[in-house]
PDB file of C-alpha atoms in Angstrom:
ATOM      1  CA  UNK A   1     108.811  -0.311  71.918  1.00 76.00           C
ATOM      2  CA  UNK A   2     105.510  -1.876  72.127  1.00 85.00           C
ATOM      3  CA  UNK A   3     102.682   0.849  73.037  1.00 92.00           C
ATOM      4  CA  UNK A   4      98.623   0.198  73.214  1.00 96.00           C
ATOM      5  CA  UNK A   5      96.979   3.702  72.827  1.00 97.00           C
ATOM      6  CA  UNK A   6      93.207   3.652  74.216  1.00 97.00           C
ATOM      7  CA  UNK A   7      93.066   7.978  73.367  1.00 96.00           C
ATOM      8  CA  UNK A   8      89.402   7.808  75.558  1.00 96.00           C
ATOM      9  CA  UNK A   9      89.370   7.569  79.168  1.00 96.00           C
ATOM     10  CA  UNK A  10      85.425   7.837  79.134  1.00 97.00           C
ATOM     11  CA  UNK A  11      83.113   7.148  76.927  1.00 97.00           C
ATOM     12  CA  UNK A  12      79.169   7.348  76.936  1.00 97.00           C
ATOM     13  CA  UNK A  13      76.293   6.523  74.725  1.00 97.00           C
ATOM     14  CA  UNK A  14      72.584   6.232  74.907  1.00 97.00           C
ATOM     15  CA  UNK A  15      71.622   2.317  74.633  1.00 97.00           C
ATOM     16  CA  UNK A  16      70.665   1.140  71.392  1.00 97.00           C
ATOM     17  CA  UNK A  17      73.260   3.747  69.970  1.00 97.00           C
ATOM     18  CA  UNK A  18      76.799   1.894  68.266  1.00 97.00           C
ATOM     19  CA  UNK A  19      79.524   2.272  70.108  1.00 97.00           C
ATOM     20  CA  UNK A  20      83.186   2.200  68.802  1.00 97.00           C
ATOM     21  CA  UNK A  21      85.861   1.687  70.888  1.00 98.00           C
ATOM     22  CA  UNK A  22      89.447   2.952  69.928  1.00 98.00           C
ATOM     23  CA  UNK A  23      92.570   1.323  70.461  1.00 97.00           C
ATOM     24  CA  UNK A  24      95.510   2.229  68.161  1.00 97.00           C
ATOM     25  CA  UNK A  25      98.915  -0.007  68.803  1.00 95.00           C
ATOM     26  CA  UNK A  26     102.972  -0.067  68.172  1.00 93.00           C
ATOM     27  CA  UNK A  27     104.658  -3.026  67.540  1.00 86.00           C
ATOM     28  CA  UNK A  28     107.294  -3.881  65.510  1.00 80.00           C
ATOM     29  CA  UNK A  29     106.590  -7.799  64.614  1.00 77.00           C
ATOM     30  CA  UNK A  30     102.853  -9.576  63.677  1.00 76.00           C
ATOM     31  CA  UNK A  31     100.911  -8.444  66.934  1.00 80.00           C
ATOM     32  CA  UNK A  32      98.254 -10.453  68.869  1.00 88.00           C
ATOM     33  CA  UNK A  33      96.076  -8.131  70.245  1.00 92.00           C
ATOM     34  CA  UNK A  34      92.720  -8.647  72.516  1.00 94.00           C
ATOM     35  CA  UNK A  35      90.272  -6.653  74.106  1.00 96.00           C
ATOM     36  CA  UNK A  36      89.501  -7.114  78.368  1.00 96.00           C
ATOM     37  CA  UNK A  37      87.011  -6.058  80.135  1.00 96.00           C
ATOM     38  CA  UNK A  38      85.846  -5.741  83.212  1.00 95.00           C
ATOM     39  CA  UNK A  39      82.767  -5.278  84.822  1.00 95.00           C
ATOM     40  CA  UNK A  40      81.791  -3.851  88.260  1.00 93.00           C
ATOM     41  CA  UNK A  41      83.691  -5.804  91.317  1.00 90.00           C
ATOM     42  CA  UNK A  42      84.280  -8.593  88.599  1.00 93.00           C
ATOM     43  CA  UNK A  43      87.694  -9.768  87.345  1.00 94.00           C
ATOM     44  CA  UNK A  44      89.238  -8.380  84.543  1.00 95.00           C
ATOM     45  CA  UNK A  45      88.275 -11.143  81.654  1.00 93.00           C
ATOM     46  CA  UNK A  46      89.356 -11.658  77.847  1.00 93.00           C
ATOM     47  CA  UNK A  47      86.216 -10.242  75.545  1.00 94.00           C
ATOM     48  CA  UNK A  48      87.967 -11.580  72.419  1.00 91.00           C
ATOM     49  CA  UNK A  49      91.135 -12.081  70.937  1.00 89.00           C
ATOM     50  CA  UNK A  50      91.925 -11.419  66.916  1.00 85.00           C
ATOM     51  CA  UNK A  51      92.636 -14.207  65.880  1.00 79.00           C
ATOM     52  CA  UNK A  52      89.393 -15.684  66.486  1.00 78.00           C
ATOM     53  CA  UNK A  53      87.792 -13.812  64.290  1.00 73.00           C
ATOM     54  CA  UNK A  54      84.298 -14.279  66.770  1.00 76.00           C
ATOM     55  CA  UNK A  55      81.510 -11.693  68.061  1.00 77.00           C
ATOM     56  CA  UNK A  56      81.523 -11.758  71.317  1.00 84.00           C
ATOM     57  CA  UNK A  57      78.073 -10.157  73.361  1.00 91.00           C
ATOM     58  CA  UNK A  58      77.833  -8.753  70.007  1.00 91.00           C
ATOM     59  CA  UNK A  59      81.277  -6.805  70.253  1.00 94.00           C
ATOM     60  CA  UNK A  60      83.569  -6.899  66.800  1.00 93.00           C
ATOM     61  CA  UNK A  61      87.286  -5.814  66.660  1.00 94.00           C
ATOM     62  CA  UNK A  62      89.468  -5.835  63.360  1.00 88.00           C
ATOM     63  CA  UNK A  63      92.601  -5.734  63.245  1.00 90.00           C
ATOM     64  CA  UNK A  64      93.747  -3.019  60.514  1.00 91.00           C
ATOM     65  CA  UNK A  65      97.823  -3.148  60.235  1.00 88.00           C
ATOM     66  CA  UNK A  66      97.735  -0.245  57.765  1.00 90.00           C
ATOM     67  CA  UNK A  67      96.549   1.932  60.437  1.00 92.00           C
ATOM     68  CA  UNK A  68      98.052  -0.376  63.632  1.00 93.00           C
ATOM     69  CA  UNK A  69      94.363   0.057  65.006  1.00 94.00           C
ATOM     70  CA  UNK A  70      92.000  -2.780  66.687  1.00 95.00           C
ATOM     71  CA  UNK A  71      89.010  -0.616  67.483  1.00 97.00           C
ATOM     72  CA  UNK A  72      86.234  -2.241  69.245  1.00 96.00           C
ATOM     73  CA  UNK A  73      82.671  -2.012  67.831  1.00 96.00           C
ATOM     74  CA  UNK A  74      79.299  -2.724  69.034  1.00 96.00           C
ATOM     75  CA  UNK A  75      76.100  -2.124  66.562  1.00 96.00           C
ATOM     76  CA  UNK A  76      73.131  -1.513  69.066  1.00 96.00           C
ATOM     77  CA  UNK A  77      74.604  -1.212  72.768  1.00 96.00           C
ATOM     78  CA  UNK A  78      72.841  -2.483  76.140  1.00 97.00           C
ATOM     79  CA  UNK A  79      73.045  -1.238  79.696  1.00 96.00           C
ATOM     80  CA  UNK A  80      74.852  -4.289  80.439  1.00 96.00           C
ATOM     81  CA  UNK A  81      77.644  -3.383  78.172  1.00 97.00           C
ATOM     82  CA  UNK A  82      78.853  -0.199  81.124  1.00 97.00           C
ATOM     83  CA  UNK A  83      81.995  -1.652  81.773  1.00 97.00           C
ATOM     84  CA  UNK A  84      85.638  -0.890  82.077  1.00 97.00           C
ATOM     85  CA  UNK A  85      87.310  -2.228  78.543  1.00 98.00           C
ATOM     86  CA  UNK A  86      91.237  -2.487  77.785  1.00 98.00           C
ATOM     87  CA  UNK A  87      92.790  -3.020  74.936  1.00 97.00           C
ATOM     88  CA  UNK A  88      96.094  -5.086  75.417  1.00 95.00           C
ATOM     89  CA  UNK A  89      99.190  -6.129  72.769  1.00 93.00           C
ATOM     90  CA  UNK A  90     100.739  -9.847  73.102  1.00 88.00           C
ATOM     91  CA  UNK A  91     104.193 -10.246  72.409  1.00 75.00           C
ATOM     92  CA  UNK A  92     104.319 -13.452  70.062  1.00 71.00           C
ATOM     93  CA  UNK A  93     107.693 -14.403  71.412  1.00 69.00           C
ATOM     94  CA  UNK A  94     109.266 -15.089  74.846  1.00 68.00           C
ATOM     95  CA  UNK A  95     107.311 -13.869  77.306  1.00 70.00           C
ATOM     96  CA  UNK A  96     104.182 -13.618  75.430  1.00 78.00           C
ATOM     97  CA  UNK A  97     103.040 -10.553  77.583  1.00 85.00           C
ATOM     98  CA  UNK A  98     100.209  -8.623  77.326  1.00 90.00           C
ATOM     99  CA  UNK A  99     100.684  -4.596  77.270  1.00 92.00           C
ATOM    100  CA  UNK A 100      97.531  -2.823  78.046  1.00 96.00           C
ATOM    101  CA  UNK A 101      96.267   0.617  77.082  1.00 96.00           C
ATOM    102  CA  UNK A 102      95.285   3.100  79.837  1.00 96.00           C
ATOM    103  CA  UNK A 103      91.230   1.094  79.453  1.00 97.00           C
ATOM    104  CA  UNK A 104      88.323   3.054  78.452  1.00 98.00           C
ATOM    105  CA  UNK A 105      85.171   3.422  80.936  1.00 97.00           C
ATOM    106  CA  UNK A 106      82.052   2.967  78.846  1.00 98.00           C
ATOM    107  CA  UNK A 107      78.912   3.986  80.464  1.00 98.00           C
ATOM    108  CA  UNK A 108      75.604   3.161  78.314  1.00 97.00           C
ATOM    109  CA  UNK A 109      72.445   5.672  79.397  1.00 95.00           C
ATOM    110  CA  UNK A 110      69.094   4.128  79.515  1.00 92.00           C
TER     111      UNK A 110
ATOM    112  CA  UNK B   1      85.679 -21.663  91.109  1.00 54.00           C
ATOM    113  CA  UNK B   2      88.720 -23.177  89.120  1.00 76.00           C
ATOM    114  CA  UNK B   3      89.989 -19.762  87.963  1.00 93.00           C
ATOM    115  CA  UNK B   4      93.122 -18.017  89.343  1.00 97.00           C
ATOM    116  CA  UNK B   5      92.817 -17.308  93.052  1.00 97.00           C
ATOM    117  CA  UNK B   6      94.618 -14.799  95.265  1.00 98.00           C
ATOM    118  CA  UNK B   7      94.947 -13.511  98.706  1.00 97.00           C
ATOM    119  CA  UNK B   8      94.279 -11.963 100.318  1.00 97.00           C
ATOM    120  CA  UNK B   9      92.271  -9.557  98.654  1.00 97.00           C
ATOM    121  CA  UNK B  10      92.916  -6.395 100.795  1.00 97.00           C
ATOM    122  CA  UNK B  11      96.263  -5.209 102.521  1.00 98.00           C
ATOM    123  CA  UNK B  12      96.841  -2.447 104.556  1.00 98.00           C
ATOM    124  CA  UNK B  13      99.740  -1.860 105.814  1.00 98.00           C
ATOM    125  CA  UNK B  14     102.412   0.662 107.281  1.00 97.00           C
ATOM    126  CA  UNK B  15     104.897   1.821 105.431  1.00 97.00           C
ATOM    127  CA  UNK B  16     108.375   0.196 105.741  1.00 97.00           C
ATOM    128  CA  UNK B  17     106.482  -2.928 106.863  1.00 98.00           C
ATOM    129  CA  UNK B  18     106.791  -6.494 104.499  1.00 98.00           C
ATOM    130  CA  UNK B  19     103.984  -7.908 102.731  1.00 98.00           C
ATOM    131  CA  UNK B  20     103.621 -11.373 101.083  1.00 98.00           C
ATOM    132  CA  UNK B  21     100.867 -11.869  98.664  1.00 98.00           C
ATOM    133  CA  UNK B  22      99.724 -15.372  97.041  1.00 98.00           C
ATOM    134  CA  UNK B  23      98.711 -16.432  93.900  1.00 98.00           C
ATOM    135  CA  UNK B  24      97.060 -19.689  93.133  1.00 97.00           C
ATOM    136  CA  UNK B  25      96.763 -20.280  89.076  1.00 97.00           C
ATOM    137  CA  UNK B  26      94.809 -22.474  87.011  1.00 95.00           C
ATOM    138  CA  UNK B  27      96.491 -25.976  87.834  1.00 92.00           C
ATOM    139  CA  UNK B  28      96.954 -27.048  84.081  1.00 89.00           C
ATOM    140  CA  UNK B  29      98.523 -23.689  83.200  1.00 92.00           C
ATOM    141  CA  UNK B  30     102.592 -23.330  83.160  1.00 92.00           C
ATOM    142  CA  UNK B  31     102.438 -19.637  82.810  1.00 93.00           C
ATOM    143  CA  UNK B  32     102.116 -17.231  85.982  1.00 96.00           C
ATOM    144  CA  UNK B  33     102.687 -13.311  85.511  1.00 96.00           C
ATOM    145  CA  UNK B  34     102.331 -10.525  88.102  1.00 97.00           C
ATOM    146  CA  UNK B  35     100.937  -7.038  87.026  1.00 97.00           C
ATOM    147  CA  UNK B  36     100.651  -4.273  88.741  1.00 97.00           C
ATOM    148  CA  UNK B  37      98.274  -1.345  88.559  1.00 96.00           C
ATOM    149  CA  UNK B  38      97.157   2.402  89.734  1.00 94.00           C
ATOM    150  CA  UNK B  39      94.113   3.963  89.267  1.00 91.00           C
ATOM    151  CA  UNK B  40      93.281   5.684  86.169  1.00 89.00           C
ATOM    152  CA  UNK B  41      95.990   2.963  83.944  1.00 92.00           C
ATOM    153  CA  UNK B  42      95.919  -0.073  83.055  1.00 95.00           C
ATOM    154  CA  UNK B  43      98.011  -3.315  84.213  1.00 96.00           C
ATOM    155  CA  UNK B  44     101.175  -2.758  83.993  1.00 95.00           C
ATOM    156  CA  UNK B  45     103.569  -6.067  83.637  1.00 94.00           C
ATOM    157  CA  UNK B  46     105.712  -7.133  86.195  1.00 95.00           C
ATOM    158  CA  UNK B  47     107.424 -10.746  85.988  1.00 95.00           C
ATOM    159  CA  UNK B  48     106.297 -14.038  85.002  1.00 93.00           C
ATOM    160  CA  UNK B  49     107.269 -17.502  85.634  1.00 94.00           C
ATOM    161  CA  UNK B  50     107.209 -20.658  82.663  1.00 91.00           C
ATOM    162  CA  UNK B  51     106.914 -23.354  85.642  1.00 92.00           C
ATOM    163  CA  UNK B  52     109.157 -22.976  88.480  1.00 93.00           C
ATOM    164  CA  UNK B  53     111.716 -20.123  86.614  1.00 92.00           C
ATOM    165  CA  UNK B  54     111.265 -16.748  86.635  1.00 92.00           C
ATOM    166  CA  UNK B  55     111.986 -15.628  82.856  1.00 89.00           C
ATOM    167  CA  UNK B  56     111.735 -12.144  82.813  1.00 89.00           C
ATOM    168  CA  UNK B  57     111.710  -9.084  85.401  1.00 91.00           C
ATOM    169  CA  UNK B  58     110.117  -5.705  84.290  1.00 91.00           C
ATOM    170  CA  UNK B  59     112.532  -2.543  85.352  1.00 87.00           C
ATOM    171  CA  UNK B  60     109.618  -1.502  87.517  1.00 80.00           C
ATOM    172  CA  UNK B  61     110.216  -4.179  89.604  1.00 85.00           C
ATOM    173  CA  UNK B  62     112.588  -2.618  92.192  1.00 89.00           C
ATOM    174  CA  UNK B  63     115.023  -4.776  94.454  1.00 93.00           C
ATOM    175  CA  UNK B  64     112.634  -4.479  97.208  1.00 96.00           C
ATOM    176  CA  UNK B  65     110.061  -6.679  95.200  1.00 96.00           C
ATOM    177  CA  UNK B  66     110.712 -10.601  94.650  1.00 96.00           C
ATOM    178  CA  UNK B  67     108.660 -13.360  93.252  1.00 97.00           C
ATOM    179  CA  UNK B  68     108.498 -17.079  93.665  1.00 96.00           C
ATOM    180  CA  UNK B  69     107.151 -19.896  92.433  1.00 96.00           C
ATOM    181  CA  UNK B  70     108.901 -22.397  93.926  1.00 91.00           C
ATOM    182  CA  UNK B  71     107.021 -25.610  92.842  1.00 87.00           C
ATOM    183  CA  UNK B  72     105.547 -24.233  89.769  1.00 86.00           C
ATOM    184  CA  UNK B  73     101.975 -23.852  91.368  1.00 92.00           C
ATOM    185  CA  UNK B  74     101.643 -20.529  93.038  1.00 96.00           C
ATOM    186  CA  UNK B  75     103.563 -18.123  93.427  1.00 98.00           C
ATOM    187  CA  UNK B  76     104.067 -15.370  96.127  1.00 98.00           C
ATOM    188  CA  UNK B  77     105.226 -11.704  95.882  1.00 98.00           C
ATOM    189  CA  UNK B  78     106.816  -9.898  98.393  1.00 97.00           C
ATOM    190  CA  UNK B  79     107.522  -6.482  98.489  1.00 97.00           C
ATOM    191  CA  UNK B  80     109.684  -5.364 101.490  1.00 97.00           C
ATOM    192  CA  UNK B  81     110.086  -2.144 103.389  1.00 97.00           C
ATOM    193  CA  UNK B  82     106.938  -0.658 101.624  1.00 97.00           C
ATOM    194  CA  UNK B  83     106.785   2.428 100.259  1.00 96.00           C
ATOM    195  CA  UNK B  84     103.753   4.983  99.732  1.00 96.00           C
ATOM    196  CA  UNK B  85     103.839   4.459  96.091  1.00 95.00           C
ATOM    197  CA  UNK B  86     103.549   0.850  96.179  1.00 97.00           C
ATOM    198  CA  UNK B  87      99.812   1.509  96.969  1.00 97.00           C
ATOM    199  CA  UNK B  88      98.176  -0.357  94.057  1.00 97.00           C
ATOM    200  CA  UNK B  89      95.950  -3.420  92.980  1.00 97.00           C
ATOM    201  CA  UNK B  90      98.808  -6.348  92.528  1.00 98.00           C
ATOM    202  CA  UNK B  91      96.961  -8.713  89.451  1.00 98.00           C
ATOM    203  CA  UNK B  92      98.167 -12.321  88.853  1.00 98.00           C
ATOM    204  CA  UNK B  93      97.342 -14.034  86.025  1.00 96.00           C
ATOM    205  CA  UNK B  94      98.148 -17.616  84.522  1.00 95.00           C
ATOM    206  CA  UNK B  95      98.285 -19.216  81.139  1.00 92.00           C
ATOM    207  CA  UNK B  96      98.883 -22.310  78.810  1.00 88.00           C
ATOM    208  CA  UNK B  97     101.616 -22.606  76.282  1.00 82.00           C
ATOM    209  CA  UNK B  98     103.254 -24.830  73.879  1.00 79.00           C
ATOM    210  CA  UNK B  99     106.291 -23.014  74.233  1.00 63.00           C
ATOM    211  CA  UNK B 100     106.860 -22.835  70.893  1.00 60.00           C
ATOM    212  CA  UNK B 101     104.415 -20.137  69.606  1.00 56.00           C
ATOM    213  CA  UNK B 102     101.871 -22.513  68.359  1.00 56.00           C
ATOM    214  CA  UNK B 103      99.518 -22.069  70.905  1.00 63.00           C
ATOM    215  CA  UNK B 104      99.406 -20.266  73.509  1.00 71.00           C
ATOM    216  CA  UNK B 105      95.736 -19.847  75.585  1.00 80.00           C
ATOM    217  CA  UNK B 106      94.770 -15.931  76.815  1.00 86.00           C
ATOM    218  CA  UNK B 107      95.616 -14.355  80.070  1.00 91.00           C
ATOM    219  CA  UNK B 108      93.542 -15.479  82.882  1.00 94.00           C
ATOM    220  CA  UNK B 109      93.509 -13.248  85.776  1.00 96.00           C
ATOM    221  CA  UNK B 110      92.999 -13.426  89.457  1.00 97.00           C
ATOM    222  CA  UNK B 111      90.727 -10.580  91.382  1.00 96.00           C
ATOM    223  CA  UNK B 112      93.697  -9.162  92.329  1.00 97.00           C
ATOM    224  CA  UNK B 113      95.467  -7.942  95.463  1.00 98.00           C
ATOM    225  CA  UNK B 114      94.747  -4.504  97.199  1.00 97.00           C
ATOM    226  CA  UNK B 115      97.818  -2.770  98.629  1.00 98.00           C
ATOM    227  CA  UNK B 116      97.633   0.218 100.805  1.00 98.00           C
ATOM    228  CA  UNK B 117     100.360   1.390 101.973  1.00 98.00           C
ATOM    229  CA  UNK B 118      99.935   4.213 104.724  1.00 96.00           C
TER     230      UNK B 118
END
C-alpha cells in the first residue's frame, strides 16, 4: 500500500538556521513525489515536484530510493518560510493520485 | 483568479440535513478529484473524475456521499443525511493529463469547503 510518513507534526527553527524537512514514503512502483505547502488562509499549493529537479524559495528535495525518503531542505530559513508543508506520493498510473503525509507545521523564530 | 474555485466556502449545517458543494476547475484541465480532510492530517483522497466519468471511489466514501460532474466542468458533492463526523474541510482539486503517463501537470487545488456538521 502506498504510505507518505511526515514523523514531525511541528517543527521550529531560529531564521537563518537550515531546516530539513522529513518525509519517508512506501510505494511499490517508480514514485512521483512533491512537496505542498500552505501558508496562512492561503490554498494549499505545489512547492516542487522531483522530477524537476528545481529550488524552489530556496527549498531542495531529493529523492533517495535506497532509503524511500524525499526530505525537504532549506540552507538559511526566513520568517516567511512558517508554513504548513506536506509531503504527498503520485501514483504514476490510473488515477494518478496524490497521498499525503500527516504535513509538518514549520514555524521559523525571528 | 483562473485557479480552481469552490463554494461555498463555509457550511454549517444540522445533522441529518443534505449538503451540495461545488467545484469549479481550471477550464483546460480534464482531471477533477475530491479530498477530504480533519484537523491534525493531511488530505485524504476521495474520487476523481477524467472528464465527465467518475474513475475511481475511495472506501471512505460512504453511500451517503456522491459526486458529479456531469458536463466535465465542475463538479458537485453531496453528502446526505450528515453525520457529526463528516465535519471536515472538503478540497477539490483539478489537473491536466495526457492520459497516457507522459505528462501529467500537478494537483491544483481549490480553498476548499468548510463542513460543520452540528
Amino acid at each position: 500500500a502506498q504510505r507518505v510518513t511526515q514523523p514531525e507534526k511541528l517543527l521550529s527553527v531560529f531564521k537563518g538556521a537550515p531546516v530539513e524537512l522529513k518525509c519517508n514514503y512506501s510505494y511499490s512502483g517508480s514514485p512521483e513525489l512533491f512537496w505542498y505547502v500552505q501558508y496562512s488562509r492561503q490554498r494549499l499549493q505545489l512547492l516542487l515536484r522531483h522530477i524537476s529537479r528545481e529550488s524552489i524559495k530556496g527549498f531542495t528535495a531529493d529523492l533517495n530510493k535506497g532509503e524511500t525518503s524525499f526530505h525537504l531542505k532549506k540552507p538559511f530559513a526566513q520568517e516567511e518560510d512558517s508554513a504548513m508543508y506536506y509531503c504527498a506520493l503520485q501514483d504514476i498510473e490510473g488515477a494518478q493520485k496524490l497521498v499525503f503525509g500527516q504535513g509538518t507545521r514549520l514555524t521559523i523564530n525571528p | 483568479d483562473t485557479g480552481v474555485s469552490q463554494d461555498p466556502r463555509h457550511k454549517i449545517t444540522k445533522r441529518g440535513q443534505n449538503v451540495t458543494f461545488r467545484c469549479d476547475p481550471i477550464s483546460e484541465h480534464n482531471r477533477l478529484y475530491w479530498y477530504r480532510q480533519t484537523l491534525g492530517q493531511g488530505p485524504e483522497f476521495l474520487t476523481y473524475f477524467q472528464n465527465e466519468a467518475q474513475l475511481e471511489k475511495s472506501r471512505l466514501l460512504s453511500n451517503r456521499f456522491s459526486a458529479e460532474r456531469p458536463k466535465g466542468s465542475f463538479s458537485t458533492l453531496e453528502i446526505q443525511r450528515t453525520e457529526q463526523g463528516d465535519s471536515a474541510m472538503y478540497l477539490c482539486a483539478s489537473s491536466w493529463t495526457s492520459g497516457r503517463s507522459t505528462y501529467n501537470s500537478p494537483l491544483h487545488f481549490g480553498n476548499g469547503t468548510r463542513l460543520t456538521v452540528t
